[in-house]
Short mmCIF file of C-alpha atoms and ligand atoms in Angstrom, two decimals:
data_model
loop_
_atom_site.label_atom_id
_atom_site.label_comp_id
_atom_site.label_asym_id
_atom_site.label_seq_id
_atom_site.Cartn_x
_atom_site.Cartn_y
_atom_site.Cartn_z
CA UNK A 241 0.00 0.00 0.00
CA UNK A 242 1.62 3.60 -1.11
CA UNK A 243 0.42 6.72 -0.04
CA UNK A 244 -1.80 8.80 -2.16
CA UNK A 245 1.25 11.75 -2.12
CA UNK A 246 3.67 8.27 -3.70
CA UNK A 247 0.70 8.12 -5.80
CA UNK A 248 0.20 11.24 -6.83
CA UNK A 249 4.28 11.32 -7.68
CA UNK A 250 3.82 8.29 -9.90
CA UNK A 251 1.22 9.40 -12.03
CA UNK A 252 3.25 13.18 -12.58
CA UNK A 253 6.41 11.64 -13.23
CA UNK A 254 5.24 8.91 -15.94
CA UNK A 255 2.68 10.46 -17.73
CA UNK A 256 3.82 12.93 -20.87
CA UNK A 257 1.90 14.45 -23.72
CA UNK A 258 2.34 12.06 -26.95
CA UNK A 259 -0.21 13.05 -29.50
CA UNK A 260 0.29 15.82 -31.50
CA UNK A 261 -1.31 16.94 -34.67
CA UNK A 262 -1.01 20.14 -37.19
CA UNK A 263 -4.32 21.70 -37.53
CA UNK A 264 -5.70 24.60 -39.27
CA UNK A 265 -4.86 28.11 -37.20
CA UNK A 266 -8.64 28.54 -37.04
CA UNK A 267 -9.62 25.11 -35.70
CA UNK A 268 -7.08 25.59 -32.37
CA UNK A 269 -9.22 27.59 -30.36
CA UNK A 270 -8.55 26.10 -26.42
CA UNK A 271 -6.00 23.94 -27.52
CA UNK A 272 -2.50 23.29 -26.34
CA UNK A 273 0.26 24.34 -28.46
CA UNK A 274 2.58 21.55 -28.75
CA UNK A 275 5.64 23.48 -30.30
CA UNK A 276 7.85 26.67 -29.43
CA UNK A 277 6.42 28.90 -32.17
CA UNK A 278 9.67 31.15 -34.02
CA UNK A 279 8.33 34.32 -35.82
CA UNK A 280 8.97 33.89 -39.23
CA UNK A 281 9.19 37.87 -40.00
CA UNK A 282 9.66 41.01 -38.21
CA UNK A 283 6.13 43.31 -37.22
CA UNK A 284 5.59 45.42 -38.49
CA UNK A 285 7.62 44.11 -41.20
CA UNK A 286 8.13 47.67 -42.95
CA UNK A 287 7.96 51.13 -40.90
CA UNK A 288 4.18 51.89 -40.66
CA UNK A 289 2.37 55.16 -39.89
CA UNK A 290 0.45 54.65 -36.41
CA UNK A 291 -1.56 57.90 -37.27
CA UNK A 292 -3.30 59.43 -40.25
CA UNK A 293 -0.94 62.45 -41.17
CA UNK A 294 1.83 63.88 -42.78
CA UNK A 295 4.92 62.44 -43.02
CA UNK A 296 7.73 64.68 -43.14
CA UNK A 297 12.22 65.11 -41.90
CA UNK A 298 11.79 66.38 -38.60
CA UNK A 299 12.71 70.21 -38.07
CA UNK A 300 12.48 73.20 -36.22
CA UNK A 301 10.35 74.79 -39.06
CA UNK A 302 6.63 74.60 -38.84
CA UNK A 303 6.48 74.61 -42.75
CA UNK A 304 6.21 72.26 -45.26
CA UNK A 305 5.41 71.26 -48.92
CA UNK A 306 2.96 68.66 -49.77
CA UNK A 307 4.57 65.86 -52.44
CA UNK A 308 2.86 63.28 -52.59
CA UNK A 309 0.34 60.42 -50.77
CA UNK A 310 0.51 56.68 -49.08
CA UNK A 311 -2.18 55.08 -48.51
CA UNK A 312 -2.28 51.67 -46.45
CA UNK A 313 -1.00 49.00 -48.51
CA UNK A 314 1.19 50.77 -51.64
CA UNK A 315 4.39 49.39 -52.50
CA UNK A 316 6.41 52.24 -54.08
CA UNK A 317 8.94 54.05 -52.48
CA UNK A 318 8.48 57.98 -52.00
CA UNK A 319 11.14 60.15 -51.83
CA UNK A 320 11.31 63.17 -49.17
CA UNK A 321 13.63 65.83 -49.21
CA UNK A 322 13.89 68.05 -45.97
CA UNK A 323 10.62 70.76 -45.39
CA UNK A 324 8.72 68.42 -47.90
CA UNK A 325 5.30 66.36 -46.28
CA UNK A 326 4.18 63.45 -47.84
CA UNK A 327 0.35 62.93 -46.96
CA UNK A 328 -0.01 59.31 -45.06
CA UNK A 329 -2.57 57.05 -43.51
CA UNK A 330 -2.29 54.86 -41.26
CA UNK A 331 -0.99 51.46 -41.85
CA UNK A 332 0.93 53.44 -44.91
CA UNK A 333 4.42 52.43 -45.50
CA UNK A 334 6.58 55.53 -44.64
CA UNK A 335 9.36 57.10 -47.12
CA UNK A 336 12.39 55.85 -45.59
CA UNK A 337 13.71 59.43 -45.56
CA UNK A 338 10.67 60.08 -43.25
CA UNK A 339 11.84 59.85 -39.31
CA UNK A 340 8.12 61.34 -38.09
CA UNK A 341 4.54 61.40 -38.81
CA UNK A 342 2.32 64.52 -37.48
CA UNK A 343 -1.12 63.66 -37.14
CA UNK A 344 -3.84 65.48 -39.15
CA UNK A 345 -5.35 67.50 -36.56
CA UNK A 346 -1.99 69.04 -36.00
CA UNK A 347 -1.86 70.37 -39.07
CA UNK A 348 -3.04 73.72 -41.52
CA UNK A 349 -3.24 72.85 -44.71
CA UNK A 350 -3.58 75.73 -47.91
CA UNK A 351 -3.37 74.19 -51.03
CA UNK A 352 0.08 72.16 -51.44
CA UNK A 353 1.37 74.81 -48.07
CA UNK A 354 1.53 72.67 -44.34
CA UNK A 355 1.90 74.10 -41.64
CA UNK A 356 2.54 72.56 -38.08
CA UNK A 357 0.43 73.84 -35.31
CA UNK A 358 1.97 71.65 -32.48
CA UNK A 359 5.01 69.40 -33.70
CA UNK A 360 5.49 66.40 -32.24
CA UNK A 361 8.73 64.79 -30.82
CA UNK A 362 11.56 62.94 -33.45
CA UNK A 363 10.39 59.74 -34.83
CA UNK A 364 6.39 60.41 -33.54
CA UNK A 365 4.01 58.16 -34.70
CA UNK A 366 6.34 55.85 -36.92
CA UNK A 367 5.96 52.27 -35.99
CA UNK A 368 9.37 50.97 -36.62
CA UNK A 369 10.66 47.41 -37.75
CA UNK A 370 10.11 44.51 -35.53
CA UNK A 371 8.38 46.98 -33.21
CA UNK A 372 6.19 44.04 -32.14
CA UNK A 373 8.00 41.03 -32.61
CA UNK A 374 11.92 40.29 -34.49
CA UNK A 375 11.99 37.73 -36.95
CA UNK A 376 13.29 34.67 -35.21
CA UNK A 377 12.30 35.50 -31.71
CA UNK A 378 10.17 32.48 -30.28
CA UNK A 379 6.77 34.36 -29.57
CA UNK A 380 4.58 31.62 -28.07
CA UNK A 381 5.92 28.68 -26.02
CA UNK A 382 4.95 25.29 -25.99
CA UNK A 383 2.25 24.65 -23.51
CA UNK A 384 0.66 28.19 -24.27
CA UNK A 385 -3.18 27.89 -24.56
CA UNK A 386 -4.24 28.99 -27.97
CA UNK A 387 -7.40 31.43 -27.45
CA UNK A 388 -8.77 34.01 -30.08
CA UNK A 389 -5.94 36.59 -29.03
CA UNK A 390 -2.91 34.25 -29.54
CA UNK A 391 -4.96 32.99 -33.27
CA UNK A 392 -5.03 36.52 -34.28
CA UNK A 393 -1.80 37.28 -33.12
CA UNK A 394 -0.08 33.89 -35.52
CA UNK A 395 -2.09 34.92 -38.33
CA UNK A 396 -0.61 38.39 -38.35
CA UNK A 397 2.73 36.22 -38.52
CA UNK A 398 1.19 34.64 -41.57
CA UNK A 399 1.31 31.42 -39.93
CA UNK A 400 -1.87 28.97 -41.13
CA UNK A 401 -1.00 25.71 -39.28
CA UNK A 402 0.46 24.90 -35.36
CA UNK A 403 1.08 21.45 -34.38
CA UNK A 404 -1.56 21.19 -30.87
CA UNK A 405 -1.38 18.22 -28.59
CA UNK A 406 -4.99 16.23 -29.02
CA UNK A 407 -6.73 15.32 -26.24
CA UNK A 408 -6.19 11.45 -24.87
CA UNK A 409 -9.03 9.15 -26.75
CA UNK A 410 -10.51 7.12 -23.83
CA UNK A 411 -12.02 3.77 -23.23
CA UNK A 412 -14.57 3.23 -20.27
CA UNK A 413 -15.30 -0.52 -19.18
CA UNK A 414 -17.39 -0.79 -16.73
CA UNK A 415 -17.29 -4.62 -15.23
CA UNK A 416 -20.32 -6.81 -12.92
CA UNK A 417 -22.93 -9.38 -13.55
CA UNK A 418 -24.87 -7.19 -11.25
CA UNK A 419 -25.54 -4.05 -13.74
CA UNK A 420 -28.71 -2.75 -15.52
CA UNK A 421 -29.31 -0.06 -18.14
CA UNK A 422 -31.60 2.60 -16.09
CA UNK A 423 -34.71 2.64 -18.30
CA UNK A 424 -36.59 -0.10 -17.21
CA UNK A 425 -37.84 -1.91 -14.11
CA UNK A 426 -35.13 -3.60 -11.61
CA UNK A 427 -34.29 -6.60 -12.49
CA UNK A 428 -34.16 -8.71 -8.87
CA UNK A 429 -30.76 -8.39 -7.83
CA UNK A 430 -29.41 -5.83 -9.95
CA UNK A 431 -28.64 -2.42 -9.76
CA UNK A 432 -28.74 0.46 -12.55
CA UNK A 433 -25.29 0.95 -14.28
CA UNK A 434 -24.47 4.59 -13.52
CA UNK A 435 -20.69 4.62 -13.62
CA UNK A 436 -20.30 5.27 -17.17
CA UNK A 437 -22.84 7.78 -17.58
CA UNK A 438 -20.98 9.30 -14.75
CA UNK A 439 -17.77 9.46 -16.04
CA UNK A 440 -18.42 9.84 -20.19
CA UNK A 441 -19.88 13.24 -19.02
CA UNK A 442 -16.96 14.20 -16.58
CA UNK A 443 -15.07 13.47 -19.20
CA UNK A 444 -17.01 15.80 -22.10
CA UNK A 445 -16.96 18.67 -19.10
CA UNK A 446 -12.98 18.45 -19.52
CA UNK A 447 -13.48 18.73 -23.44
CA UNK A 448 -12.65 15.25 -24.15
CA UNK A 449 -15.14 13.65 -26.54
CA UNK A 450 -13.26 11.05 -27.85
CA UNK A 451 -15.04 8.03 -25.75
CA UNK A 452 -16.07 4.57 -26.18
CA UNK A 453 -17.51 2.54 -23.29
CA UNK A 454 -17.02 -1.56 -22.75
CA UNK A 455 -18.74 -3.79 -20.41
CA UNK A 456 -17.85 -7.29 -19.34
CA UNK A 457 -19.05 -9.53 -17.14
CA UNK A 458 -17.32 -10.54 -13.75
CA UNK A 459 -15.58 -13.89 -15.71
CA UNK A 460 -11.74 -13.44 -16.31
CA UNK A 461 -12.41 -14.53 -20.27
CA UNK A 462 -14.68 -11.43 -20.35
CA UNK A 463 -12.66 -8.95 -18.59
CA UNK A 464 -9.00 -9.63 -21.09
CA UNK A 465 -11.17 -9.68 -24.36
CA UNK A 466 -13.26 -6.08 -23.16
CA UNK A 467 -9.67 -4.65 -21.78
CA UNK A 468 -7.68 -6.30 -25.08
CA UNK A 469 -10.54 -4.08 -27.43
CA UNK A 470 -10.29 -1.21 -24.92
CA UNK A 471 -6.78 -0.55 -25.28
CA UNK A 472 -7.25 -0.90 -29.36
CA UNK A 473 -9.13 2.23 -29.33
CA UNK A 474 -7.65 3.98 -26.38
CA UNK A 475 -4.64 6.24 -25.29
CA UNK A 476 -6.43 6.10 -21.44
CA UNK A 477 -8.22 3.58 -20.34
CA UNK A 478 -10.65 3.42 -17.37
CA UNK A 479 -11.89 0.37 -15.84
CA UNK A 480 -15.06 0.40 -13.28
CA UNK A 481 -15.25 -2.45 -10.48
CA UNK A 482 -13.78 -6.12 -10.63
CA UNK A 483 -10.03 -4.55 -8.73
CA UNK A 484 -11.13 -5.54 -5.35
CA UNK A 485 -10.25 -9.33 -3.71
CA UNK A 486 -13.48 -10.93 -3.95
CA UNK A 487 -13.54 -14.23 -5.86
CA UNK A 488 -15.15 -12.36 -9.23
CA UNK A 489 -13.21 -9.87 -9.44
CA UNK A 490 -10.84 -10.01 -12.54
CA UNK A 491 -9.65 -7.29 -13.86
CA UNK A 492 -6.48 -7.18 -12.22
CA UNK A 493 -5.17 -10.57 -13.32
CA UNK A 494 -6.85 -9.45 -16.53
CA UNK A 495 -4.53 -6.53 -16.74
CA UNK A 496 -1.27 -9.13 -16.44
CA UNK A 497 -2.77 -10.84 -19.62
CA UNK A 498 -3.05 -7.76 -21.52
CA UNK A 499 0.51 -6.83 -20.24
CA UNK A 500 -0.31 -3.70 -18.77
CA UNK A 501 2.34 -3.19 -16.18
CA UNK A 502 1.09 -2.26 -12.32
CA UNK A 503 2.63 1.26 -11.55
CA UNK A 504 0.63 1.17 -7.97
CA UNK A 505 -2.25 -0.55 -6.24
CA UNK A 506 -3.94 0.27 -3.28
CA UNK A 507 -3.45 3.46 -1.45
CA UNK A 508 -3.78 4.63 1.86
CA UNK A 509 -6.84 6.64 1.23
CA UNK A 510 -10.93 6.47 1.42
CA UNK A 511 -12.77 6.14 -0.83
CA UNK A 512 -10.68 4.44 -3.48
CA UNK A 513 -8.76 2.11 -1.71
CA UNK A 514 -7.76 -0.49 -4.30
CA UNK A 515 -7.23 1.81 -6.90
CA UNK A 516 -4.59 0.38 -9.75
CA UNK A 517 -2.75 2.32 -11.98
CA UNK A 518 -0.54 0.45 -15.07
CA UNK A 519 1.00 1.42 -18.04
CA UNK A 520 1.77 -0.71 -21.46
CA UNK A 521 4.13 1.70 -23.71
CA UNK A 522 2.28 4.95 -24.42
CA UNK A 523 -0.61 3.97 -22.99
CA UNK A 524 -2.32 3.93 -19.49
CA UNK A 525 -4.82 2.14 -17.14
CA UNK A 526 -7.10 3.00 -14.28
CA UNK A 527 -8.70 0.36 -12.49
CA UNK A 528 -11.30 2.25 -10.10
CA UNK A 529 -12.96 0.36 -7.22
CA UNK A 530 -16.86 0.11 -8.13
CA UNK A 531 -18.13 2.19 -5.85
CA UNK A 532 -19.89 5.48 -7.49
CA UNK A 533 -18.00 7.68 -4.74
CA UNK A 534 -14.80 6.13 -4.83
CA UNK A 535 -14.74 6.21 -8.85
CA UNK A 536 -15.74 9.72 -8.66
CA UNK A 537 -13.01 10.31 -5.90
CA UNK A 538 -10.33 8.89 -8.06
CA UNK A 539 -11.35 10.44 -11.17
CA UNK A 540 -10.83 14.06 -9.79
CA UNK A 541 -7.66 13.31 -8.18
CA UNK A 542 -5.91 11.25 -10.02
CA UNK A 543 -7.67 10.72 -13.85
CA UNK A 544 -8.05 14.30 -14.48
CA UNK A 545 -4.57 15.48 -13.78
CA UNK A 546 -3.38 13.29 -16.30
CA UNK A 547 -6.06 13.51 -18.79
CA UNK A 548 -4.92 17.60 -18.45
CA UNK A 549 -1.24 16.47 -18.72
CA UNK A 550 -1.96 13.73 -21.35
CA UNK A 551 -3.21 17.35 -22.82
CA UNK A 552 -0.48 19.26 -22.35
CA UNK A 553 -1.47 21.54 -19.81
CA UNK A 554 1.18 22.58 -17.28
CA UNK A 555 -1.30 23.34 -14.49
CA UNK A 556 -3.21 19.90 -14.44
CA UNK A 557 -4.43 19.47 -10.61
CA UNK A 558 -7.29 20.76 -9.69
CA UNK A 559 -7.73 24.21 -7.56
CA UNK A 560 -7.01 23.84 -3.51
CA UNK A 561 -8.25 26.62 -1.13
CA UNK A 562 -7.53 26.87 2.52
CA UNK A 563 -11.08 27.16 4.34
CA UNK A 564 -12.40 27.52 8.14
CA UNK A 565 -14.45 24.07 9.10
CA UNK A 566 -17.78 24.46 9.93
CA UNK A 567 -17.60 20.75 10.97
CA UNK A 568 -15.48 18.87 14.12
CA UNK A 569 -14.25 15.92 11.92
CA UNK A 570 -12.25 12.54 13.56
CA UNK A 571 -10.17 10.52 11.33
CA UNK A 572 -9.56 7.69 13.32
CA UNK A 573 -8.65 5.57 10.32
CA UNK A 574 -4.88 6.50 9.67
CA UNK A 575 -5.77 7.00 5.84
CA UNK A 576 -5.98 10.40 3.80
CA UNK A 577 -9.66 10.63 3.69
CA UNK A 578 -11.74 13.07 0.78
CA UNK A 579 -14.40 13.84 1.89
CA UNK A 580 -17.76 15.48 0.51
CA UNK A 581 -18.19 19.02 1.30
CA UNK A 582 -19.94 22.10 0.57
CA UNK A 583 -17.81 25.64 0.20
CA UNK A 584 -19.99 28.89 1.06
CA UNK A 585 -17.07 31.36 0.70
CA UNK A 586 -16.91 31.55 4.32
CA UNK A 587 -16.50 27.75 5.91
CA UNK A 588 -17.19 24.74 4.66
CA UNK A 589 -19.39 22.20 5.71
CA UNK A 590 -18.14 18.31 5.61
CA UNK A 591 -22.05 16.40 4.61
CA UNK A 592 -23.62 13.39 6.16
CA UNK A 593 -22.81 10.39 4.07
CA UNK A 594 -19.50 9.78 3.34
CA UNK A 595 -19.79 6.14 2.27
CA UNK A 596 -18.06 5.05 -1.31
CA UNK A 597 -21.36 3.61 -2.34
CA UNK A 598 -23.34 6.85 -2.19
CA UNK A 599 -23.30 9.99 -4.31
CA UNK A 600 -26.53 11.86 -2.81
CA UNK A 601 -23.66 13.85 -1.08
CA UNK A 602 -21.04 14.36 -4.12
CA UNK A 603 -24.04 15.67 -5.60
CA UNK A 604 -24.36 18.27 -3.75
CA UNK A 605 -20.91 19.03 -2.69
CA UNK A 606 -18.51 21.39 -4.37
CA UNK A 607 -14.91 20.85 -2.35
CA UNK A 608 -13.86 17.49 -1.59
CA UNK A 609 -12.17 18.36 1.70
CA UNK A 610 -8.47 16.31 2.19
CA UNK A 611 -7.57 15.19 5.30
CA UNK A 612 -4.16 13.99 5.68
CA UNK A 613 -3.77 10.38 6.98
CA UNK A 614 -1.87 11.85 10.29
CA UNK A 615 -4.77 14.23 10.90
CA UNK A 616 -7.10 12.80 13.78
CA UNK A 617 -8.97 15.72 14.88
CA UNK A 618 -10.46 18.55 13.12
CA UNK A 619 -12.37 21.03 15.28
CA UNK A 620 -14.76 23.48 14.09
CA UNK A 621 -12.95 26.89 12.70
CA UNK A 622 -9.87 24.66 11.47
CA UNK A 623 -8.19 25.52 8.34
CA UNK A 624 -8.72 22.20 6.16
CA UNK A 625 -7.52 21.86 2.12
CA UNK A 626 -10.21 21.71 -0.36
CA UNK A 627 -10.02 20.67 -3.34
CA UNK A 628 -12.52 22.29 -5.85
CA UNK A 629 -14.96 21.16 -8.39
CA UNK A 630 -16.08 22.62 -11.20
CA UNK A 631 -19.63 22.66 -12.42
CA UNK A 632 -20.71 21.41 -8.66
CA UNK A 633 -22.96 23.41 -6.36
CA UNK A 634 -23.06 27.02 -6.52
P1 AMP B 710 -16.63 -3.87 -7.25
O1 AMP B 710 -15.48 -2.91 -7.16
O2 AMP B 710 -16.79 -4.50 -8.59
O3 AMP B 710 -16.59 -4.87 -6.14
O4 AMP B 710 -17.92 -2.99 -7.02
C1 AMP B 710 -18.12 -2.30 -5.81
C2 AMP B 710 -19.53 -1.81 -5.70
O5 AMP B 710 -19.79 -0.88 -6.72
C3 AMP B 710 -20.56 -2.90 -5.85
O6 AMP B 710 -21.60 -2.67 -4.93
C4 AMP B 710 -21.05 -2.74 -7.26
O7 AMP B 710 -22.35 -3.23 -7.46
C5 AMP B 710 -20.94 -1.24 -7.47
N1 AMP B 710 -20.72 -0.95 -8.86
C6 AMP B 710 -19.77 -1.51 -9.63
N2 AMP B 710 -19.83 -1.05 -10.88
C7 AMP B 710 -20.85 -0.17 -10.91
C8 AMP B 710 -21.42 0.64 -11.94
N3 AMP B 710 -20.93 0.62 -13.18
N4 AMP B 710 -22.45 1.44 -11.62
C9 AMP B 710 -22.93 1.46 -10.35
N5 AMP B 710 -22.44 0.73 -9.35
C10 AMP B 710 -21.41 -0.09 -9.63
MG1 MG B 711 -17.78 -6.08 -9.37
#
């Protein structure tokens, strides 16, 4: 038995980011960039007005002649000579023997005769070269999140295409003679399958989509053909029930036939005691005790992490606060223990029904509070760790 911290450690250290695709600039929003990305010119890439003007060879005289005109996006070359203005807009290229741009509004005009009202410092209004970015500087990192900002900012590099890390696709089996599609009445000694449901949508809330779900039935013939097509399709899989040491459960000894190696099982936690965690090359495997808490436990601290990392994202734990406890708490069992809780902003409130085979409180908790396995006594106004959950209470 390790403890969920050795656990925890485990899963960080073996778990990188492996699948990587170039997609279309406007198909990355939210996703991961999975390369350093070098711009491939300077911007601006030619000495730009910033104002609409008159670009002119800065002086101490207040009069000029009008030449000539640039409008945003010509390609010749004007040519200034000192107390001449060339009429710009912004955007325009600038005549290179331009140094400053006076803005409109600054500016008497009679005919082809300028004259400055109020000039503005050397080299006003002239965006120079690189101003923004130098060709070759790296001007996104690997790991950056890609959101409408960054897109814009790559396509005014010209870029099209960015290589993204995908998303892990993920297998769900959920394993027990004992399990009934909800819809119709209970069959006598069954129960309604709810683990998959459960997870398929955790899953969707994290943006992965890429699911298929596998049952088998609690015979080891069962388990190694559903876990054998599971891993077929999958980069993750996740396995419901059948890890415990009863007689029918088989997953386990149908993970050694698959050779999926055991990284860790069983931790010194509750729920989720005999969770198992293996690996088989690039791939990875969750056994979760059957219990709907424990599975939900285990998915938040452990799955998710490395479905984020799997990802690429750099921050892939979920959010701890510190909070006051509204609730004197004994942890007698020498175990880390999570525990369903509900957050007001203020305290937080550890609910009635703790046990791994109940959600009625996860469903209305938002903090799993974490006691550590040394921690016997919590008394009311203790700071305790919570770990937050998205999309639960309010
Ligand atoms: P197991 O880990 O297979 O011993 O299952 C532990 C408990 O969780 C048992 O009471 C099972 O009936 C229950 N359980 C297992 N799988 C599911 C599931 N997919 N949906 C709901 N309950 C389940
Ligand atoms: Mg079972």
């Amino acid at each position: 038995m390790i403890s969920v911290q050795q656990a925890l450690h485990i899963i960080d250290t073996t778990v990188v980011p492996n699948r990587i695709k170039k997609v279309k600039i406007a198909k990355s929003l939210g996703c991961i960039l999975a390369e350093d990305i070098t711009a491939p010119i300077h911007m601006p890439s030619f000495r730009q007005s910033a104002m609409d003007g008159y670009a002119i060879i800065w002086s101490e005289s207040a009069k000029y002649t009008l030449t000539d005109e640039a409008k945003a996006g010509d390609a010749q070359d004007l040519s200034l000579k000192p107390f001449e203005a060339v009429r710009i807009f912004t955007g325009a290229k600038v005549p290179d023997q331009a140094d400053t741009v006076v803005m409109q509004e600054h500016v008497s005009k009679i005919e082809h005769d300028l004259s400055i009202n109020i000039m503005p410092n050397k080299g006003a209004n002239v965006r120079p070269i690189g101003e923004q970015v130098k060709e070759g500087d790296i001007v996104l990192k690997k790991g950056s999140v890609l959101n409408e900002a960054a897109i814009g900012f790559l396509s005014g590099l010209g870029l099209t295409k960015v290589a993204i890390y995908l998303p892990p696709k993920i297998s769900i089996l959920v394993t027990g003679n004992e399990l009934q599609k909800p819809g119709k009445p209970l069959k006598p000694g069954k129960i309604y399958e709810s683990n998959a449901v459960m997870l398929q949508t955790a899953l969707k809330r994290f943006g992965i989509n890429d699911i298929k779900t596998f049952k088998a039935k609690d015979t080891l013939k069962a388990t190694r053909k559903s876990i054998k097509k599971a891993l077929k399709f999958s980069d993750i899989v996740l396995i419901s029930g059948g890890i415990s040491v009863g007689d029918y459960d088989f997953v386990k000894e149908a993970l050694d036939k698959n050779h999926v190696d055991e990284m860790f099982y069983r931790l010194n936690q509750k729920p989720g005691k005999p969770l198992w965690f293996g690996k088989k090359d690039h791939q990875f495997v969750f056994a979760l005790p059957g219990n709907p808490a424990s599975v939900l436990t285990c998915f938040y601290v452990y799955v998710l992490p490395i479905l984020k990392k799997f990802s690429g994202l750099t921050a892939y734990h979920l959010p701890q606060i510190q909070a006051k406890s509204a609730t004197a708490f004994k942890n007698t069992t020498g175990k880390t223990l999570f525990l369903k809780a509900y957050y007001n902003g203020e305290d937080v409130t550890i609910l009635q029904g703790q046990q791994s085979s109940m959600l009625h409180a996860f469903a209305s908790s938002n903090v799993l509070v974490k006691i550590p396995e040394n921690l016997e006594n919590i008394a009311i106004n203790d700071t305790i760790t919570c770990i937050k959950l998205d999309g639960h209470g309010s």
